[in-house]
Structure formats: structure tokens, C-alpha cells
Coordinates of C-alpha atoms in Angstrom, one line a residue:
Chain A
M10 CA -4.6 173.9 55.5
T11 CA -4.9 174.3 51.7
R12 CA -7.3 172.2 49.5
R13 CA -4.4 170.1 48.2
Q14 CA -3.3 169.4 51.7
A15 CA -6.6 168.6 53.1
Y16 CA -7.0 166.2 49.9
N17 CA -3.4 164.4 50.7
A18 CA -4.3 164.1 54.3
A19 CA -7.6 162.4 53.4
A20 CA -6.1 160.1 50.9
L21 CA -3.3 159.2 53.4
G22 CA -5.7 158.6 56.2
A23 CA -8.0 156.2 53.8
A24 CA -4.7 154.2 52.8
L25 CA -3.9 153.9 56.4
L26 CA -7.2 152.7 57.4
L27 CA -7.4 150.3 54.4
A28 CA -3.9 149.0 55.3
A29 CA -5.1 148.6 58.9
L30 CA -8.3 146.6 58.0
F31 CA -6.5 144.4 55.4
P32 CA -6.5 141.3 57.7
V33 CA -10.1 141.6 58.3
L34 CA -11.0 142.2 54.7
V35 CA -8.8 139.4 53.4
P36 CA -8.6 136.8 55.9
N37 CA -6.2 134.5 54.1
G38 CA -3.0 133.4 55.4
A39 CA -1.2 133.5 52.2
F40 CA -2.3 137.2 51.3
E41 CA -1.2 138.1 54.8
T42 CA 2.0 136.7 54.2
V43 CA 2.6 138.6 51.2
A44 CA 1.2 141.8 52.9
I45 CA 3.7 141.4 55.7
F46 CA 6.7 141.0 53.3
T47 CA 5.5 143.8 51.3
L48 CA 5.3 146.1 54.5
I49 CA 8.8 144.9 55.3
Y50 CA 10.2 146.0 51.9
I51 CA 8.3 149.3 52.2
A52 CA 10.0 150.0 55.3
M53 CA 13.5 148.7 53.7
A54 CA 13.0 150.8 50.4
S55 CA 11.9 154.0 52.2
A56 CA 14.9 153.9 54.7
W57 CA 17.3 152.9 51.8
N58 CA 15.8 156.0 49.9
I59 CA 16.9 158.2 52.9
L60 CA 20.4 157.4 51.8
G61 CA 20.3 156.4 48.2
G62 CA 17.4 158.9 47.2
Y63 CA 18.0 162.0 49.1
T64 CA 21.8 161.9 48.9
G65 CA 22.4 160.1 45.5
Y66 CA 24.8 157.7 47.1
V67 CA 23.4 154.5 45.8
S68 CA 24.3 151.8 48.4
L69 CA 24.2 148.2 47.2
G70 CA 25.5 146.8 50.5
H71 CA 22.7 147.9 53.0
A72 CA 21.3 144.2 53.0
A73 CA 24.4 143.4 55.1
F74 CA 22.5 145.6 57.9
F75 CA 19.2 143.5 57.1
G76 CA 21.3 140.5 58.1
V77 CA 23.0 142.3 61.0
G78 CA 19.5 143.0 62.4
A79 CA 18.3 139.6 61.8
Y80 CA 21.6 137.9 63.6
A81 CA 21.6 140.7 66.3
F82 CA 18.0 140.0 67.1
T83 CA 18.4 136.3 67.0
I84 CA 21.5 136.3 69.4
L85 CA 20.5 138.9 71.7
C86 CA 17.2 137.0 72.3
K87 CA 19.1 133.7 73.0
A88 CA 21.8 135.7 75.2
W89 CA 19.2 137.5 77.3
N90 CA 16.6 134.6 77.5
V91 CA 14.0 137.1 76.0
P92 CA 10.6 135.2 75.9
A93 CA 8.7 134.8 72.6
G94 CA 5.6 137.0 72.4
W95 CA 4.9 140.7 72.1
V96 CA 7.6 141.7 74.3
T97 CA 10.0 140.2 71.7
F98 CA 9.2 142.8 69.4
L99 CA 11.0 145.4 71.5
M100 CA 14.3 143.6 70.5
L101 CA 13.9 145.3 67.1
L102 CA 15.1 148.3 68.8
A103 CA 18.1 146.6 70.2
A104 CA 18.8 145.2 66.6
G105 CA 18.5 148.6 65.1
A106 CA 21.0 149.9 67.7
V107 CA 23.5 147.1 66.9
A108 CA 23.3 147.9 63.2
G109 CA 23.4 151.8 63.8
I110 CA 26.6 151.3 66.0
L111 CA 28.2 149.2 63.2
A112 CA 27.0 151.5 60.6
I113 CA 29.1 154.5 61.8
P114 CA 32.7 153.0 60.9
F115 CA 31.5 151.2 57.9
G116 CA 29.7 154.4 56.7
W117 CA 32.6 156.8 57.5
I118 CA 34.9 154.7 55.3
A119 CA 32.6 154.1 52.3
L120 CA 31.5 157.9 52.3
R121 CA 35.0 158.8 51.7
A122 CA 34.4 157.7 48.2
R123 CA 32.0 158.9 45.6
R124 CA 29.9 157.7 42.8
H125 CA 30.9 154.3 41.5
T126 CA 33.5 153.8 44.0
F127 CA 31.2 154.2 46.7
V128 CA 28.7 151.5 45.2
V129 CA 31.7 149.0 44.9
I130 CA 32.5 149.6 48.4
T131 CA 29.1 149.0 49.7
I132 CA 29.0 145.7 47.6
A133 CA 32.1 144.5 49.1
Y134 CA 30.5 145.2 52.6
L135 CA 27.5 142.8 51.8
F136 CA 30.0 139.9 50.9
I137 CA 32.3 140.6 53.9
F138 CA 29.2 140.5 56.3
Q139 CA 28.0 137.5 54.6
L140 CA 31.3 135.7 54.8
L141 CA 31.4 136.7 58.6
A142 CA 28.1 135.1 59.1
Y143 CA 29.3 132.1 57.6
N144 CA 32.5 131.9 59.4
L145 CA 31.8 133.2 62.8
T146 CA 30.2 129.8 63.8
N147 CA 30.6 130.5 67.6
L148 CA 28.2 133.4 67.2
T149 CA 26.0 132.7 63.9
N150 CA 26.2 128.8 63.9
G151 CA 27.6 129.2 60.4
S152 CA 25.8 127.7 57.4
A153 CA 23.7 125.6 59.7
G154 CA 21.7 128.6 60.6
I155 CA 20.3 129.8 63.8
G156 CA 16.8 129.7 65.3
A157 CA 15.1 132.8 66.7
P158 CA 12.3 132.5 69.4
I159 CA 9.3 130.6 68.2
P160 CA 6.2 133.0 68.4
P161 CA 3.4 131.6 70.4
W162 CA 0.7 132.5 67.9
M163 CA -0.9 129.6 66.2
G164 CA -3.1 129.0 63.3
S165 CA -5.1 131.9 61.6
S166 CA -3.8 134.4 64.4
F167 CA -0.2 133.9 63.6
N168 CA 0.3 136.3 60.8
I169 CA -1.8 139.2 62.8
P170 CA 1.0 140.5 65.4
F171 CA 3.6 140.4 62.4
F172 CA 1.2 142.3 60.1
Y173 CA 0.7 145.0 62.6
V174 CA 4.1 145.4 63.7
A175 CA 5.2 145.4 60.2
L176 CA 2.7 148.1 59.3
A177 CA 4.0 150.3 62.3
L178 CA 7.6 150.0 61.2
A179 CA 6.7 150.8 57.5
V180 CA 4.4 153.9 58.8
A181 CA 7.4 155.1 61.2
V182 CA 9.8 155.0 58.2
I183 CA 7.5 156.7 56.0
V184 CA 6.8 159.7 58.5
L185 CA 10.6 159.8 59.3
S186 CA 11.3 159.9 55.5
A187 CA 8.7 162.7 54.9
L188 CA 9.9 164.7 58.0
I189 CA 13.5 164.5 56.7
R190 CA 12.4 165.6 53.3
R191 CA 10.8 168.6 54.8
S192 CA 13.7 169.5 57.2
R193 CA 16.8 171.4 56.8
F194 CA 18.8 168.3 57.2
G195 CA 16.7 166.7 54.1
L196 CA 17.2 169.9 52.2
S197 CA 21.0 169.7 52.8
L198 CA 21.0 165.9 51.7
L199 CA 19.2 166.9 48.2
A200 CA 21.9 169.6 48.1
I201 CA 24.5 167.0 48.4
R202 CA 22.8 164.9 45.7
D203 CA 22.8 167.9 43.3
D204 CA 26.4 168.9 43.9
E205 CA 28.2 168.1 47.1
D206 CA 31.2 170.6 46.3
R207 CA 28.5 173.4 46.0
A208 CA 27.0 172.2 49.2
L209 CA 30.4 172.5 50.9
G210 CA 30.6 175.9 49.5
L211 CA 27.5 177.0 51.7
G212 CA 29.1 175.7 54.9
I213 CA 27.2 172.5 54.8
P214 CA 29.0 169.8 56.7
T215 CA 28.3 167.0 54.0
G216 CA 30.4 164.3 55.6
R217 CA 28.4 164.7 58.8
L218 CA 25.2 164.7 57.1
K219 CA 25.8 161.8 54.6
L220 CA 27.0 159.4 57.4
T221 CA 23.8 160.5 59.4
A222 CA 21.6 159.3 56.4
F223 CA 23.9 156.2 56.2
V224 CA 23.2 155.1 59.7
I225 CA 19.6 156.0 59.6
A226 CA 19.2 153.5 56.7
A227 CA 21.2 150.8 58.3
I228 CA 18.9 151.1 61.7
F229 CA 15.6 150.6 60.1
I230 CA 16.7 148.2 57.5
A231 CA 18.2 146.2 60.5
M232 CA 15.0 146.5 62.2
A233 CA 13.2 145.0 59.3
G234 CA 15.8 142.1 59.4
A235 CA 14.9 141.4 62.9
L236 CA 11.3 141.3 62.3
Y237 CA 11.9 138.9 59.4
A238 CA 13.9 136.8 61.6
Y239 CA 11.3 136.5 64.2
Y240 CA 8.7 135.8 61.4
V241 CA 10.6 133.1 59.6
T242 CA 12.0 131.8 63.0
F243 CA 15.3 130.5 61.6
I244 CA 18.0 132.3 59.6
Y245 CA 20.9 131.2 57.2
P246 CA 23.7 133.7 55.8
Q247 CA 22.8 133.6 52.2
Y248 CA 19.1 134.6 53.0
A249 CA 19.8 136.9 55.8
M250 CA 22.4 138.8 53.8
N251 CA 21.1 138.5 50.2
P252 CA 22.4 140.7 47.3
L253 CA 19.0 140.4 46.0
D254 CA 17.6 142.6 48.8
D255 CA 19.8 145.1 47.7
L256 CA 18.7 145.1 44.2
S257 CA 15.1 144.9 45.4
M258 CA 15.5 148.1 47.4
A259 CA 17.1 150.1 44.8
L260 CA 14.5 148.7 42.2
M261 CA 11.7 149.6 44.3
A262 CA 12.9 153.2 44.9
F263 CA 13.9 153.7 41.4
L264 CA 10.6 152.3 40.1
G265 CA 8.4 154.4 42.3
G266 CA 10.4 157.5 42.1
V267 CA 13.7 157.9 43.9
G268 CA 14.3 160.7 46.3
T269 CA 10.7 161.1 46.8
V270 CA 8.7 160.0 49.7
A271 CA 5.9 158.0 48.1
G272 CA 8.3 156.4 45.4
P273 CA 9.7 153.5 47.6
V274 CA 6.2 152.8 48.9
I275 CA 4.7 152.4 45.4
G276 CA 7.7 150.7 44.1
A277 CA 7.5 148.0 46.9
L278 CA 3.7 147.8 46.4
I279 CA 4.4 146.6 42.8
V280 CA 7.5 144.7 43.0
E281 CA 7.1 142.6 46.1
P282 CA 3.6 141.2 45.3
S283 CA 4.6 140.4 41.7
Q284 CA 7.8 138.8 43.0
Q285 CA 5.9 136.7 45.2
Y286 CA 3.4 135.8 42.6
F287 CA 6.2 134.9 40.0
T288 CA 7.8 132.8 42.6
I289 CA 4.7 130.9 43.5
A290 CA 3.4 130.6 40.0
F291 CA 6.5 129.5 38.1
Q292 CA 8.8 128.2 40.8
S293 CA 11.9 129.0 38.7
G294 CA 14.2 132.1 38.1
L295 CA 11.6 133.9 36.4
N296 CA 11.2 136.7 39.0
L297 CA 15.0 137.4 38.8
I298 CA 14.7 137.9 34.9
T299 CA 11.5 139.8 35.9
Y300 CA 13.9 142.2 38.1
G301 CA 16.5 142.5 35.4
G302 CA 13.9 143.4 32.8
L303 CA 12.1 146.0 35.0
F304 CA 15.4 147.5 36.0
L305 CA 16.1 148.1 32.1
V306 CA 12.6 149.4 31.5
V307 CA 12.8 151.7 34.3
I308 CA 16.1 153.2 33.4
L309 CA 15.5 153.5 29.8
F310 CA 11.9 154.8 29.9
I311 CA 10.9 156.2 33.3
P312 CA 14.3 157.2 34.8
R313 CA 12.7 159.6 37.4
G314 CA 10.5 156.7 38.3
L315 CA 6.5 156.3 38.4
W316 CA 5.3 158.9 40.9
P317 CA 7.2 162.0 39.6
T318 CA 6.5 160.9 36.0
I319 CA 2.8 160.6 36.6
R320 CA 2.5 163.6 38.9
D321 CA 4.2 165.8 36.4
A322 CA 2.2 164.6 33.6
L323 CA -1.0 165.4 35.5
K324 CA 0.4 168.8 36.6
A325 CA 1.3 169.6 32.9
R326 CA -2.2 168.5 31.8
A327 CA -3.7 170.7 34.4
E328 CA -1.8 173.6 33.2
R329 CA -2.6 172.9 29.4
V330 CA -6.5 172.9 30.4
R331 CA -5.9 176.0 32.4
A332 CA -4.1 177.8 29.5
Q333 CA -6.6 176.8 27.1
S334 CA -9.4 178.1 29.2
A335 CA -7.9 181.1 29.5
V336 CA -7.1 181.7 25.8
E337 CA -10.7 180.7 24.7
P338 CA -12.9 183.8 24.4
P339 CA -16.4 183.4 25.7
A340 CA -19.0 182.3 23.2
E341 CA -20.8 185.7 23.2
A342 CA -17.8 187.6 22.0
T343 CA -16.9 184.9 19.3
R344 CA -20.4 185.6 17.9
L345 CA -19.9 189.3 17.9
S346 CA -16.4 189.2 16.2
A347 CA -18.1 186.9 13.6
K348 CA -20.8 189.5 12.9
G349 CA -18.1 192.1 12.4
G350 CA -16.2 190.0 10.3
S351 CA -19.0 189.5 7.9
S352 CA -20.3 193.2 7.8
Chain B
M14 CA 40.4 199.0 55.4
V15 CA 37.9 195.9 55.4
L16 CA 40.4 193.4 53.5
T17 CA 44.1 193.5 53.2
L18 CA 46.3 191.2 51.3
K19 CA 49.9 191.3 52.0
D20 CA 52.4 189.7 49.8
I21 CA 50.3 186.6 49.0
Y22 CA 52.0 183.4 47.4
A23 CA 49.2 180.8 46.6
G24 CA 48.3 178.5 43.8
Y25 CA 47.4 174.9 43.0
G26 CA 49.5 171.7 43.4
G27 CA 52.7 173.4 44.6
A28 CA 52.8 175.8 41.7
D29 CA 52.4 179.5 42.5
I30 CA 49.9 181.5 40.5
L31 CA 49.8 184.6 42.8
R32 CA 53.4 185.8 43.3
G33 CA 53.7 188.4 45.9
V34 CA 50.0 190.0 45.7
S35 CA 49.2 192.9 48.0
L36 CA 46.0 194.8 47.7
T37 CA 43.6 196.6 50.0
V38 CA 39.7 196.9 49.7
E39 CA 38.3 199.6 51.4
Q40 CA 35.1 199.6 53.6
G41 CA 32.1 200.4 51.4
S42 CA 34.0 200.2 48.0
L43 CA 33.4 198.4 45.0
T44 CA 36.8 197.2 43.9
C45 CA 37.2 195.5 40.4
I46 CA 40.0 193.4 39.5
V47 CA 40.9 193.2 35.9
G48 CA 43.7 191.6 33.9
P49 CA 44.3 189.1 31.0
N50 CA 43.4 185.1 31.3
G51 CA 45.9 183.4 33.6
A52 CA 46.7 186.6 35.7
G53 CA 45.4 185.2 38.8
K54 CA 42.2 187.0 39.3
S55 CA 39.9 184.2 40.4
T56 CA 42.9 182.7 42.6
V57 CA 42.9 185.9 44.5
L58 CA 39.1 185.4 45.3
R59 CA 39.6 181.7 46.2
T60 CA 42.2 182.7 48.5
I61 CA 40.3 185.2 50.3
S62 CA 37.3 182.7 50.7
G63 CA 39.6 180.0 52.1
V64 CA 39.2 177.4 49.2
I65 CA 43.1 177.9 48.6
R66 CA 45.4 178.4 51.6
P67 CA 48.2 180.9 50.7
R68 CA 51.7 179.4 50.9
R69 CA 53.1 182.7 52.1
G70 CA 51.7 186.3 53.0
L71 CA 48.7 187.5 55.0
V72 CA 45.0 187.9 54.5
Q73 CA 43.5 190.0 57.0
F74 CA 39.7 190.8 57.3
G75 CA 38.6 193.6 59.6
G76 CA 41.9 193.3 61.4
V77 CA 41.7 189.6 61.8
T78 CA 44.4 187.4 60.1
I79 CA 42.3 184.8 58.3
N80 CA 44.8 182.6 56.7
G81 CA 44.2 179.0 57.3
F82 CA 40.4 179.5 58.3
S83 CA 38.1 176.9 56.9
P84 CA 35.7 178.1 54.0
R85 CA 32.8 177.8 56.5
R86 CA 34.5 180.0 59.1
I87 CA 35.2 182.6 56.5
L88 CA 31.3 182.5 55.4
E89 CA 30.5 182.9 59.1
M90 CA 32.7 186.2 59.2
G91 CA 30.4 187.5 56.3
I92 CA 32.6 186.9 53.3
L93 CA 30.5 185.5 50.7
Q94 CA 31.7 184.3 47.2
V95 CA 29.6 184.1 44.1
P96 CA 31.4 181.8 42.0
Q97 CA 32.3 182.2 38.2
E98 CA 30.3 179.0 37.3
R99 CA 26.5 178.5 38.1
S100 CA 26.5 177.6 41.8
L101 CA 22.7 176.9 42.2
F102 CA 21.3 173.4 42.8
P103 CA 19.3 172.8 39.7
Q104 CA 17.0 170.1 41.1
L105 CA 15.9 172.1 43.9
T106 CA 13.5 175.0 43.7
V107 CA 14.5 178.7 44.0
Q108 CA 13.3 179.0 47.4
E109 CA 15.2 176.0 48.6
N110 CA 18.3 177.3 46.9
V111 CA 18.1 180.6 48.8
R112 CA 17.2 179.0 52.1
L113 CA 20.2 177.0 51.7
G114 CA 22.3 180.2 51.6
G115 CA 21.5 180.6 55.3
F116 CA 22.5 177.1 56.4
I117 CA 25.2 178.1 58.9
L118 CA 22.5 180.2 61.0
K119 CA 21.4 178.5 64.0
D120 CA 18.2 180.4 64.5
T121 CA 15.3 179.2 62.3
R122 CA 13.3 182.2 62.8
L123 CA 16.0 184.4 61.6
V124 CA 16.2 182.2 58.6
E125 CA 12.6 182.5 57.9
R126 CA 12.8 186.3 58.5
R127 CA 15.9 186.7 56.1
L128 CA 14.0 184.7 53.4
G129 CA 11.0 187.0 53.7
A130 CA 13.4 190.0 53.3
V131 CA 15.1 188.6 50.3
M132 CA 11.8 187.5 48.6
E133 CA 10.7 191.1 49.0
R134 CA 13.9 192.6 47.8
F135 CA 14.4 190.0 44.9
P136 CA 10.8 189.8 43.0
L137 CA 12.2 187.0 40.8
V138 CA 12.8 184.8 43.9
K139 CA 9.2 185.4 45.0
E140 CA 7.5 185.0 41.7
R141 CA 9.7 181.6 40.9
A142 CA 9.9 180.4 44.5
K143 CA 8.4 177.0 43.6
E144 CA 10.2 176.4 40.2
L145 CA 13.3 174.3 39.9
A146 CA 16.4 176.6 39.8
G147 CA 17.6 174.6 36.8
S148 CA 14.7 176.0 34.8
L149 CA 15.9 179.6 35.1
S150 CA 18.0 181.3 32.5
G151 CA 21.6 182.1 33.1
G152 CA 21.2 185.6 34.1
Q153 CA 18.1 184.8 36.4
Q154 CA 20.3 182.0 38.1
K155 CA 23.0 184.9 38.5
L156 CA 20.5 187.1 40.2
V157 CA 19.2 184.3 42.5
E158 CA 23.0 183.6 43.6
F159 CA 23.1 187.2 44.5
A160 CA 19.8 186.9 46.5
R161 CA 21.2 184.1 48.2
C162 CA 24.1 186.1 49.5
F163 CA 21.6 188.0 51.5
M164 CA 20.6 185.2 53.7
L165 CA 23.8 186.0 55.8
D166 CA 24.1 189.6 56.0
P167 CA 27.3 189.9 54.0
K168 CA 30.1 192.3 54.9
L169 CA 32.1 191.5 51.9
I170 CA 30.8 189.8 48.7
L171 CA 33.2 188.2 46.1
L172 CA 32.0 188.3 42.6
D173 CA 33.8 186.1 40.0
E174 CA 33.1 187.3 36.5
P175 CA 29.4 188.1 37.0
S176 CA 28.9 188.8 33.5
M177 CA 30.4 185.6 31.9
G178 CA 28.1 183.9 29.3
L179 CA 25.4 186.5 29.6
D180 CA 23.3 188.2 26.9
P181 CA 23.6 192.1 26.7
Q182 CA 20.1 192.6 28.3
T183 CA 21.1 190.2 31.2
F184 CA 24.2 191.7 31.5
K185 CA 22.8 195.1 32.1
Q186 CA 20.4 193.7 34.6
V187 CA 23.2 191.9 36.4
F188 CA 25.6 195.0 36.7
A189 CA 22.5 197.1 37.7
M190 CA 22.3 194.6 40.5
V191 CA 25.9 194.8 41.5
R192 CA 25.3 198.5 41.6
E193 CA 22.7 198.5 44.0
I194 CA 24.3 196.0 46.3
H195 CA 27.2 198.5 46.6
A196 CA 24.9 201.4 47.0
E197 CA 23.4 199.7 50.2
G198 CA 26.8 199.9 51.5
V199 CA 28.2 196.4 51.0
T200 CA 31.7 196.1 50.0
V201 CA 32.2 194.3 47.1
L202 CA 35.4 192.8 45.4
M203 CA 34.5 191.8 41.8
V204 CA 36.9 190.1 39.2
E205 CA 35.6 191.1 35.7
Q206 CA 36.9 190.2 32.1
N207 CA 34.9 193.0 30.6
T208 CA 37.5 195.5 31.6
K209 CA 35.6 198.6 30.6
S210 CA 32.2 197.9 32.0
G211 CA 33.9 196.5 35.4
L212 CA 35.9 199.6 36.1
E213 CA 33.1 201.9 35.1
I214 CA 30.9 200.7 37.8
A215 CA 33.8 200.3 40.5
T216 CA 35.2 202.8 42.8
H217 CA 38.6 201.1 42.7
G218 CA 40.6 199.2 40.2
V219 CA 43.2 196.8 40.1
V220 CA 45.1 195.5 37.2
M221 CA 46.9 192.1 37.6
E222 CA 49.2 190.3 35.1
G223 CA 51.1 187.2 35.9
G224 CA 50.1 186.6 39.2
M225 CA 51.1 190.3 40.5
V226 CA 49.3 193.6 40.8
R227 CA 50.6 196.0 38.2
L228 CA 48.3 198.9 38.9
D229 CA 45.9 200.1 41.4
G230 CA 44.0 203.1 42.4
P231 CA 40.7 204.9 41.7
S232 CA 38.9 203.3 38.9
Q233 CA 38.7 206.2 36.8
D234 CA 42.3 206.5 36.9
V235 CA 43.0 202.9 36.4
L236 CA 40.4 202.9 33.2
H237 CA 42.1 206.0 31.7
H238 CA 45.6 205.1 32.6
P239 CA 47.8 205.7 29.3
R240 CA 49.4 202.3 29.5
I241 CA 46.4 200.1 30.2
G242 CA 45.1 199.4 26.8
Q243 CA 48.5 198.6 25.4
L244 CA 49.5 196.5 28.3
F245 CA 46.6 194.3 28.7
L246 CA 43.7 195.0 26.5
G247 CA 45.1 195.2 23.0
G248 CA 44.6 198.9 22.7
T249 CA 40.7 198.5 23.1
L250 CA 40.5 201.3 25.8
T251 CA 42.5 203.7 24.0
M252 CA 40.5 203.2 20.9
A253 CA 37.4 203.7 23.0
K254 CA 38.8 207.2 24.2

């Protein structure tokens, strides 16, 4: 293990420990709620990044799968009489599976298009799913909403199970994202992002790989949706399939550094607590204005995102320092040359 | 004979660019196709690599008819093309670009072995392994493209105008690399605008015009053919003599 790898591992370990100790260090229900939503968004933005960041196919429709996960969780829990408790969290897997199966045909159709057309198709998906949630009343109870199992935990212990499951989900997606980034599959996705036709020319089956990324993103976003449904206990079409969630995932990834493992995590850690703060502090649409302003700032001034920009600036600074120390002659040599010059 | 084209008609969108092209490429040769713009030189390479399907005629490689084969299947047979335009992924590192050259290989240990061998053989790849391919000069990128071919143990390399857009110094380096690749026994079929330089390093020459082969034979014979300058090159070769 190199020194840098050891440093990275130590930093990651410390961050994970700090996150795990959060409910102990900050035993406050409101802060725990913000932390749970932040972890859910870390999972969502990191999953979105596997498609949008690695392949360059920016989806503004994956919030539909968040809703699919939320509804699948709620409906299946009712249908299978799943009791509320820890075991209910296993239903997240079922919700992910439902979304994964649905994502295959929808992804296959959308990925036949590229760039702007793809974006437009995914936006259409979101509204198609939202309309279905409104109109399939036998299944979703329409605009009246549908209740999820009521968690059995009460008072100050209510948030704790959700916090640790959200943390586990976020860590799982980050680890998966990192593994993909380092794999042959991930390298192929990055090649697709750079130039899909060139990738085809090297024998890379771009269609299959793009679809795999689409489905992976859908599965984990749906699992986040299922966790959300269990946490809030009641879901409505307009909140379960919310266009703002699509903007949030994209904004978090772009702000932190799209196409990097750390970027969406950093973005979610900045955007979600800020959004919660603005919502509570101003109780108006100020958070939406902030979203728009932040998007503009990111695209105009830091198009690569915070993480790559800061990382490269630090690297460039280190190289400058190294170059300067290599050029600067030792003090004794300077004195000798000064003597020679004066004689 | 490693490659044979028999009476090929092919083109884009229904219009034939190639009109009855027949040529052969000998095992271990360096064949250079020359000719004016629009002669169909690059179309010949695209037809061989499976990007364009011929409307009529036969393409045979090692005795196997490969008409209609997918580009991937043709790649698996050992036919690799280095296209005219830059074909590296600028946002990926040099090492990642070379590694992708072996994408169709299933054996990951073989990929690692080949990557190591390519790095030994091409010092540029080793020195700049961690740098973004987009940060290399045009000539360096071309050399990395050559290096990438060797991830697949090529049997036939198709080079589409390797000298295009290069400064004289890099041009020499790239041509030296082509010579080196050929000297190692790899069969090379090259399309080149720079007729004199192309034919000088080649063993065989093919002259195309209007989608047809007008002249072929040993490269020196083609280079010094009395009519070649007047026919295609505005008399430049005649003047050079």
C-alpha cells in the first residue's frame, strides 16, 4: 500500500466512524432527520452518477424509479402482510428488484437516443410514472396517497434504525460506485462518455453496458425511495415522483464533481442540509431559487465540480512547489557564485 | 495471401464509392494505397474493417470470407484499424486508453501481460501512463494509437493516413514506427496522401482513382512508373526524379 493509499484509507475510515457515531454525538431528532435525508440523497446521487456521470447520459427521469421503489415497497408490504420492524427493511431489496425489472425496457428505449433527446425522453418518463401513480387508483390509491407500515420505534429511538440503514445504503452505493470506477466495466462507461462511436470501434458493446448502468442506478434509487416511504410512512404521487429530486441528484453530482466517486457525496453533503435549512428558515420557495442559482454558478464557474477542481489545484500547487525547490540552488552555491561574480 | 478483395462495390447511402475494387495484400507485406482525394482509399479500409458492408464482391481474410462480419468479429480475427482522425479518449489516461485496446480479450491476466509488454515496447506509454491522452501532442497520440493495436496481437493493421496533420519531426517518428511494426512481421495496409513517403517505405503500392484500382505492383515500380506523376500527382514525382 502506498503512502497516499494509506492516507486515503485512514481518511475514509475516520469519515465512516464519524458518520456512525453521529446519533451519539448529536442526539437531536431534527438533526438526525436531516442526516437521514442527506444519506438518502448521497445514495441517490451516487447511484445517478453511475449512469449520468460515468456514461455522460444525463437522466432527468430517474426520480420516477424513486417513486417506483416507494410504491413497490408500500404495495408489497401490504400484499405480503410484512410486519413493521427491522425485517421490513428487507423489502428494500424487493423494491429495488421491481424497479430494476421495469428499468430494462424503459432504459432500452431511452438509450436508443443520445444527448438532448435522451434527456427529454427521461423527463417524459418521470411524468408518465407520476400520471400512472395518480391514475392507477386500485394500486396506488391515486392522489389520496397510500400508507406504508408504521415503524414500531417511538420517541428518541425512532430515527436510529433509519439512520443506520440509510448509512448502510449510502456506503453500499459508494463502494459499488468505486468498484465500478476501477473495473473494466467502469472504464468502458467512461469511454462511452468520451466518444461512444470510438468505443464501439474497439469492440465495446456500448448498448448493453449503458443499459446495465441505467438499471443499476434505477435499482439503488428505488431502494432509497423505499426507505423514504418507510420513514415518512405515507406517500403521494407528487412527492414520490418529484421533478425536484431529479434536479437535486444532478445538481449534487455536478456540484461535487460529476463522474467521480467522491463528487456526488460532497454535493449531497452541501445541498441537502442547505435545502433543509432554507426550507425551515424561510418556509418559502427560496430553496428552489437557491437550486437554480447554484446550478448556474456550478456550470459557469466550476463546470468540473468542486472535488476535481480542488484536487487539481492542490496537485498543481504541489508540483509548483516541487519545481521551485528543484530550481533553487542551495544557499552555499549561491554565495560561491556571488563571490565569483564580484571578483 | 492474407487479404483479398474481389470486385468490391461499396459506399455510403446507396452511392458506390468503390466500383469494382480488386486487390491482394501479401502476408508480411507493407502495402500502401495512394491516389487523389475522393479515390476511395479510406473506403477500402472501412470496408475491410466492417464499418461499411460491400454491396457486391468478396472480402477474404486468411481464406475466410468476412463480408457482413461485425466490426467486433473482424477485430477478433486480428484486423485492427488506426483511423485517420484522432481515436484516443481524451479524458482517459494513456494507460486506460491502451488497456481499452484489449477490451475484447476475456482473460484479464493476458490483458495485464499485454499491457506490460506494450509499455516496455513503447516508452512513451510508460512515461505518460497516468496523464490524460488529450494532453499529448498529435504525433504522440498517433503513437499511442499504434501501441493500442498491440493489445490484440494484430495480424493485419489498417493505417488510415498516419501522417495527416503531423509536423515533419513527428512525421518521421510515425513513419519509423510503421517501418518497425512491419519489420516485426506484421502485415500492414496503409492509405497515405503523401505518395512519395508512403511508397518509399512500402513493399507494395496500389494507385486508386475514381473508386477503382489503376495500378498496383512492387512499390518501387509504382513509385517510378512513368505515368503516375501525370495521372495523379501533378507531375511532382517526375520532377523529383
